[in-house]
Short mmCIF file of C-alpha atoms in Angstrom, two decimals:
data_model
loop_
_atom_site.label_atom_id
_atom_site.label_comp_id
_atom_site.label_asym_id
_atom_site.label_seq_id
_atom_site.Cartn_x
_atom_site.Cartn_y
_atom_site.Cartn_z
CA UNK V 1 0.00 0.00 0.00
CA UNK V 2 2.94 2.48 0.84
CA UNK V 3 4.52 1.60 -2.49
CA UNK V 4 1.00 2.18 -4.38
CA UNK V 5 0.60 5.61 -2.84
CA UNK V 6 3.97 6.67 -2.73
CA UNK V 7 3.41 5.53 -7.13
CA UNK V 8 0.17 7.39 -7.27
CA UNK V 9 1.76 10.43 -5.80
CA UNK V 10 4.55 10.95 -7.73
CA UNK V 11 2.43 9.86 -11.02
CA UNK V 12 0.05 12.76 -9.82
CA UNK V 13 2.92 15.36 -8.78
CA UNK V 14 4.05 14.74 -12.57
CA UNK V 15 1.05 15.22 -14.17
CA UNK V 16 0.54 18.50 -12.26
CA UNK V 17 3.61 19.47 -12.86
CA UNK V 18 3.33 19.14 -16.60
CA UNK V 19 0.42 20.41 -16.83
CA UNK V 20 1.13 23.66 -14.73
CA UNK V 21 4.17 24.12 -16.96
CA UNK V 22 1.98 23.55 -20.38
CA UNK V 23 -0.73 26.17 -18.70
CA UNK V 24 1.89 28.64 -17.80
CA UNK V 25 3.87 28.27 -21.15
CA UNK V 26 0.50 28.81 -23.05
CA UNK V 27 -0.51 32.02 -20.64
CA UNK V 28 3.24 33.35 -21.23
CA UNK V 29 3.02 32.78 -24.49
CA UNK V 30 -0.18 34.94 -24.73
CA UNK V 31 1.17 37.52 -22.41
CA UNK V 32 4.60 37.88 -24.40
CA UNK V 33 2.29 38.66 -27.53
CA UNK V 34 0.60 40.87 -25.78
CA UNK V 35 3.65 42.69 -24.91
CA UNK V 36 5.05 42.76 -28.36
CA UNK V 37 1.90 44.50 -29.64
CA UNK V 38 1.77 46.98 -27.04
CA UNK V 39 5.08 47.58 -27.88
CA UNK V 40 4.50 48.02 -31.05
CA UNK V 41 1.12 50.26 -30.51
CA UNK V 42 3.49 52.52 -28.67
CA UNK V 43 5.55 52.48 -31.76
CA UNK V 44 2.91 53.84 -33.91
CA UNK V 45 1.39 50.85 -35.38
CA UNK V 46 -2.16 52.06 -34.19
CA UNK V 47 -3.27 48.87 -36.73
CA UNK V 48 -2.33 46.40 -34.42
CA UNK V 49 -5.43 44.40 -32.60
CA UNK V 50 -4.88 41.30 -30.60
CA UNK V 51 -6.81 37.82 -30.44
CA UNK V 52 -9.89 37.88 -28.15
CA UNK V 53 -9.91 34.82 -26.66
CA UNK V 54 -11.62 33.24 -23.64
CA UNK V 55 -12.37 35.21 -20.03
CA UNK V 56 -9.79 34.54 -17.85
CA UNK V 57 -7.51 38.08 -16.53
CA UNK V 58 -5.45 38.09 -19.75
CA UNK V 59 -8.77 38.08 -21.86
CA UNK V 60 -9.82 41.34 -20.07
CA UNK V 61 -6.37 42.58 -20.94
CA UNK V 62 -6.58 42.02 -24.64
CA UNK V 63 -9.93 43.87 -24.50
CA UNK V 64 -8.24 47.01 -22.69
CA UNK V 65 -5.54 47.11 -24.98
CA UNK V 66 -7.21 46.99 -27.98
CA UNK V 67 -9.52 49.54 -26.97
CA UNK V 68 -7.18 52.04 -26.40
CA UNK V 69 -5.50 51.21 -29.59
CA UNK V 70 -9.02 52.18 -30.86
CA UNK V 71 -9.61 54.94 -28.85
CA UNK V 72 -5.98 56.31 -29.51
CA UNK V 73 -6.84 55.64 -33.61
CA UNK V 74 -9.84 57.64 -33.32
CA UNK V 75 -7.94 60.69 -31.18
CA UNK V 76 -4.85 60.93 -33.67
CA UNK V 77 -7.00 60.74 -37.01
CA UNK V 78 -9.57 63.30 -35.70
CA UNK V 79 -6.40 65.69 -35.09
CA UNK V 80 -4.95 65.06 -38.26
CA UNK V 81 -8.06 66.11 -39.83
CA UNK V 82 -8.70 69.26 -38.07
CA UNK V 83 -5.01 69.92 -38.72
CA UNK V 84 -5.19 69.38 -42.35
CA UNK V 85 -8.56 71.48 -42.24
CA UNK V 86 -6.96 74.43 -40.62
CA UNK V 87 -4.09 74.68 -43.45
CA UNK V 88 -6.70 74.42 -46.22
CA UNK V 89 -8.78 76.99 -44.36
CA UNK V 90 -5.57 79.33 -44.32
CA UNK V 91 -4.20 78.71 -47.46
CA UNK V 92 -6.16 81.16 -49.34
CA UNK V 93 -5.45 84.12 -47.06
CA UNK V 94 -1.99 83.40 -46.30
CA UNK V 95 -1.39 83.77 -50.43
CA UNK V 96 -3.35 87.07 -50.48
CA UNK V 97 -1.25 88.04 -47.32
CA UNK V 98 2.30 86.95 -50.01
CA UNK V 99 0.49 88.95 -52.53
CA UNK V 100 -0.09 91.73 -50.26
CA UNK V 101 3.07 92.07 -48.74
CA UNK V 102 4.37 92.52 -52.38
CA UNK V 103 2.77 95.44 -52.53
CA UNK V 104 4.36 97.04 -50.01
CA UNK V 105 7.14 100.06 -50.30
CA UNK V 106 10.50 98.71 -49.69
CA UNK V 107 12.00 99.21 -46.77
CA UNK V 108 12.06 97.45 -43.43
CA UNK V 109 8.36 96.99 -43.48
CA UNK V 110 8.27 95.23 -46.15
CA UNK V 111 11.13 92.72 -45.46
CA UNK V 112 9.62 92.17 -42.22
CA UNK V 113 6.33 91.51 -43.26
CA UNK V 114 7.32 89.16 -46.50
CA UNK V 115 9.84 87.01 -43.91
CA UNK V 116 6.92 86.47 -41.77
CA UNK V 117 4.31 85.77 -44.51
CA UNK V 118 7.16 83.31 -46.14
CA UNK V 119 7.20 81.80 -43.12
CA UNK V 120 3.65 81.24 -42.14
CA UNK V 121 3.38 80.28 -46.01
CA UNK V 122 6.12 77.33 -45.33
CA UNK V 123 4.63 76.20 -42.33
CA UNK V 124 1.30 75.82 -43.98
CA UNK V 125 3.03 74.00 -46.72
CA UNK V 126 4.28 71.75 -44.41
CA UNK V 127 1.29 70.79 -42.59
CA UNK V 128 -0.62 69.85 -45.69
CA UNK V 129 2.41 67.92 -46.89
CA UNK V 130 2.59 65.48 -43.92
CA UNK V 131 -1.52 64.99 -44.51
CA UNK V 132 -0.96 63.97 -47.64
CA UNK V 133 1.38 61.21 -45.93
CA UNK V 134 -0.70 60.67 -43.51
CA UNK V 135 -3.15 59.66 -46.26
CA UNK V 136 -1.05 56.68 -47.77
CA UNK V 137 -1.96 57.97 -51.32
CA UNK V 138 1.22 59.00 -52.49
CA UNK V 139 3.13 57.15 -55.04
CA UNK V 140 6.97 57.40 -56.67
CA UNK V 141 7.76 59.13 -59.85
CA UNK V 142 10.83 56.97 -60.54
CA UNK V 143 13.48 57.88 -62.17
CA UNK V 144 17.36 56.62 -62.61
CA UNK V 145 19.91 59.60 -61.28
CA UNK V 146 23.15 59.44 -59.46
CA UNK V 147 23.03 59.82 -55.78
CA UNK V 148 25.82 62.57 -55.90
CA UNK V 149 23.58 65.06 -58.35
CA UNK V 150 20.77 64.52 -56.19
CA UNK V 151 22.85 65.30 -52.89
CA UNK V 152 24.16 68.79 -55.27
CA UNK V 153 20.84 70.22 -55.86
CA UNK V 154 19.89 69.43 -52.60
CA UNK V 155 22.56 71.60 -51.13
CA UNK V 156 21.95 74.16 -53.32
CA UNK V 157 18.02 74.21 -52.82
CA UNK V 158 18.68 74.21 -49.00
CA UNK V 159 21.20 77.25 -49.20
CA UNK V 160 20.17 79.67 -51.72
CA UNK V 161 19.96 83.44 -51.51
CA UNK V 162 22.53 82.21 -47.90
CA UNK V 163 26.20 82.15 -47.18
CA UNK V 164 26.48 78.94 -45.03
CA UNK V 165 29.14 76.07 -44.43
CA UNK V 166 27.75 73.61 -46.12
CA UNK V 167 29.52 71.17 -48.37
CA UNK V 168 29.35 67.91 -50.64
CA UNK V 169 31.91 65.24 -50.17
CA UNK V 170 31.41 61.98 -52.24
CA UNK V 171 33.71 58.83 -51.11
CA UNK V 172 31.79 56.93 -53.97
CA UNK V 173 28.65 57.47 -56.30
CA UNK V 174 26.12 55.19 -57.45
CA UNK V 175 23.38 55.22 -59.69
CA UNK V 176 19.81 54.82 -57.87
CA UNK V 177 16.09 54.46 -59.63
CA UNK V 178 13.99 56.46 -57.41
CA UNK V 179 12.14 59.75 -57.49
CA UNK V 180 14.27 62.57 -57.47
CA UNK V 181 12.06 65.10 -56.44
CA UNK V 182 10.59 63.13 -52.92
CA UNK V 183 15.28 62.41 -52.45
CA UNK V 184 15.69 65.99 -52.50
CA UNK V 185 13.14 66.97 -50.35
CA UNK V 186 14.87 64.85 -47.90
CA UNK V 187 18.10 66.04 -48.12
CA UNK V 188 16.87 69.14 -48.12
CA UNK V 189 14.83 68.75 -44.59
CA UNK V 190 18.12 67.49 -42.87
CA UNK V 191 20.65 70.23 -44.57
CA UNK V 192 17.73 72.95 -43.35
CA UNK V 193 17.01 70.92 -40.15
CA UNK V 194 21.38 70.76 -39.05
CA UNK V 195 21.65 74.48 -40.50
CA UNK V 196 18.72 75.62 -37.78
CA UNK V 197 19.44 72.93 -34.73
CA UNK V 198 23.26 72.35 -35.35
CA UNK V 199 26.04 74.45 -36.06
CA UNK V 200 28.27 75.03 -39.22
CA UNK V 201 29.95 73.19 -40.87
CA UNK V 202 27.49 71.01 -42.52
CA UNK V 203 28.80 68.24 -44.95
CA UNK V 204 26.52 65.85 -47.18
CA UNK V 205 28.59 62.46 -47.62
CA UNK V 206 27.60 60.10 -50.75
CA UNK V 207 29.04 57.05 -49.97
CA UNK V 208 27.63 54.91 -53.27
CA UNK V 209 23.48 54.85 -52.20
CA UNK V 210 23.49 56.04 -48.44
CA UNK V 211 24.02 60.16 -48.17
CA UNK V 212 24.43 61.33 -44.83
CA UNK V 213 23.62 64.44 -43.16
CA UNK V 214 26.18 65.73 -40.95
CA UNK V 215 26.59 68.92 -38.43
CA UNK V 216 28.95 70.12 -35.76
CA UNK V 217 26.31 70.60 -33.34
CA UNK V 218 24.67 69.23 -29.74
CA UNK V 219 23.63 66.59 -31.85
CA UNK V 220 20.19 65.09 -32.04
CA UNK V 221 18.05 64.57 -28.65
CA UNK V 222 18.12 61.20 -26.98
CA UNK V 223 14.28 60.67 -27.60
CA UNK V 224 14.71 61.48 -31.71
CA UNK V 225 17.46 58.94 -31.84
CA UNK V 226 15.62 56.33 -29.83
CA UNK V 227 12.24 56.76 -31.48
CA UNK V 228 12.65 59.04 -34.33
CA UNK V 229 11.01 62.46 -35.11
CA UNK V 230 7.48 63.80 -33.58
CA UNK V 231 5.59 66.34 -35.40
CA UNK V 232 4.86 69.36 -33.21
CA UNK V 233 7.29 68.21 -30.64
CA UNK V 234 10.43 71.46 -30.11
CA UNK V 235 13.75 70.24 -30.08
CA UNK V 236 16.52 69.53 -27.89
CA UNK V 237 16.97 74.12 -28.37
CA UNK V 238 13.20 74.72 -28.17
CA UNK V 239 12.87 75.89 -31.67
CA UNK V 240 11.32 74.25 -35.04
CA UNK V 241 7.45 71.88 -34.58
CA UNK V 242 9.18 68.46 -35.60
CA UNK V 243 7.51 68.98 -38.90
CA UNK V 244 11.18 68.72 -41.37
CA UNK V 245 12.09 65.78 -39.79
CA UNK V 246 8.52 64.25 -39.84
CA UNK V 247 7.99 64.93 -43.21
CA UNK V 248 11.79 63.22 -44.50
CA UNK V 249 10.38 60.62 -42.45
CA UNK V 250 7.25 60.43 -44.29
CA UNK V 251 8.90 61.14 -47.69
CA UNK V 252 11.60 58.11 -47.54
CA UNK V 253 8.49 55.55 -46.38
CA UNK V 254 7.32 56.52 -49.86
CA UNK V 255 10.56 55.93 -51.54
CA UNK V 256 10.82 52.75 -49.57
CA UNK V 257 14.43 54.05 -48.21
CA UNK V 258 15.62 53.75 -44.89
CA UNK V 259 16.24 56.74 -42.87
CA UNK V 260 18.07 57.12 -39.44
CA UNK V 261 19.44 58.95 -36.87
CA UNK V 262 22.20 59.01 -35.00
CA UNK V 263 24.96 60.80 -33.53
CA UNK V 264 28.04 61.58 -35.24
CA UNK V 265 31.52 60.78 -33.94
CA UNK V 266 32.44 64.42 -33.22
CA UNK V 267 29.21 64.61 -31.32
CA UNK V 268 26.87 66.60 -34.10
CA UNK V 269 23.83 64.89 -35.46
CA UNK V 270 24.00 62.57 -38.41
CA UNK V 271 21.10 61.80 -40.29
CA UNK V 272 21.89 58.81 -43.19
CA UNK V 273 19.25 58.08 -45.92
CA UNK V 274 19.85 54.69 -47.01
CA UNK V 275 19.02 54.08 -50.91
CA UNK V 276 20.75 50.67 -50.89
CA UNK V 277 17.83 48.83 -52.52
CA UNK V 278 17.32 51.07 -55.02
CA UNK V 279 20.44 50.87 -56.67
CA UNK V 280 20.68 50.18 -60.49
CA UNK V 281 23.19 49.64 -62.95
CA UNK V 282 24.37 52.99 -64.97
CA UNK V 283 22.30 53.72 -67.88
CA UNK V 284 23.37 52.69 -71.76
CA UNK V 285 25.00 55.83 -73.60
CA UNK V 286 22.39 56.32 -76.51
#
């Protein structure tokens, strides 16, 4: 009899013990996945539901986190709407106000006036820009250029009617197929974005398809590096709305390039824009 119970109890202690290690690798399992998609809520992936399944405590979980994935859906796309609203609204007045200020006698008024209306005219610009990314509607014009001519007229977009430390240095070029247009608006956002934040000089490498972005500056915050740009968020000097930076961002996701942030070896910020998989082999001489 003590041999059949001392049998029965370790039969039972194993089957308890397997079975509490099946339950808690199948509730760690679901918990781990919950994680990961809160994680990757939190990373902007407001798309992101998980599996409602069953009542237990991690059930109820589930439900909480996918309703504030809802609830935080709802919240960001009704502000992007009033946003994009607002600039439409203002569009129309803010070109009579250009027009306007045209109009003016020259003199200190007028420069005043036309640097302020330029400016509320950019910012505008920029606002409707990063709704029509927000949208998911925009599509490549591709073209095949060299990475170096695109990182030249960037340069020269970013610094014109300026004297400014800003310079092109190409280790190696490459021939990409991309959209020219969306590349220099890029390149442009970072030159203008380490011109304003950073401090001269300012080089532009092209090393074959990645161009980086480099400044002598504070370098970028700790936040921007770790989880890349926020629109209307100041930076690390309390100047700019995050909207440059958004809007490369925004503008590489289109040109399915990689962009990231970092900070250079001297300390500055370094912004890279990765064209790797868009390289091509040179056209054919006609």
């Amino acid at each position: 009899m003590d041999q059949a119970l001392w049998q029965a109890g370790a039969f039972g202690t194993a089957v308890a013990t397997l079975g509490g290690l099946a339950l808690a690798t199948r509730l760690g399992r679901r918990l781990r996945h919950s994680a990961t998609s809160a994680t990757r809520i939190a990373d902007g992936d407001l798309d992101v539901r998980l599996p409602e399944n069953g009542d237990d405590e991690i059930a109820q979980l589930t439900w909480a986190v996918n309703t504030m994935a809802d609830a935080l859906a709802a919240r960001l796309e009704a502000e992007r709407e009033v946003t994009a609203n607002i600039a439409h609204e203002l569009r129309t007045p803010v070109a009579g106000l250009v027009a306007a200020a045209g109009l003016l006698p020259s003199g200190k008024p007028e420069d005043m006036v036309k640097e302020r209306a330029g400016r509320v005219r950019d910012l505008m610009e920029d606002v409707l820009e990063v709704a029509r990314l927000d949208d998911g509607t925009e599509q490549a014009d591709i073209h095949t250029v060299q990475a170096g001519t695109l990182a030249q007229r960037a340069v020269r977009a970013a610094t014109a009617d300026r004297t400014v430390d800003v310079s092109v240095r190409t280790i190696a070029d490459a021939w990409v197929e991309t959209d020219p247009r969306r590349v220099e608006r890029v390149l442009t956002n970072l030159v203008t974005n380490a011109l304003r934040h950073g401090q001269e000089p300012v080089v532009v490498e092209v090393d074959g398809a990645r161009i980086a972005v480099s400044d002598h500056g504070p370098g970028f915050p700790d936040d921007l590096v770790a989880h890349g740009p926020q629109r209307f968020r100041t930076g690390a000097q309390g100047k700019g709305l995050g909207l440059g930076l958004t809007i490369a961002v925004g503008q590489a996701q289109v040109l399915g390039a990689h962009l990231t942030f970092t900070r250079a070896t001297d300390g500055g910020a370094r912004a890279v824009l990765d064209l790797t998989s868009a390289v091509r082999q040179p056209p054919e001489s006609p």
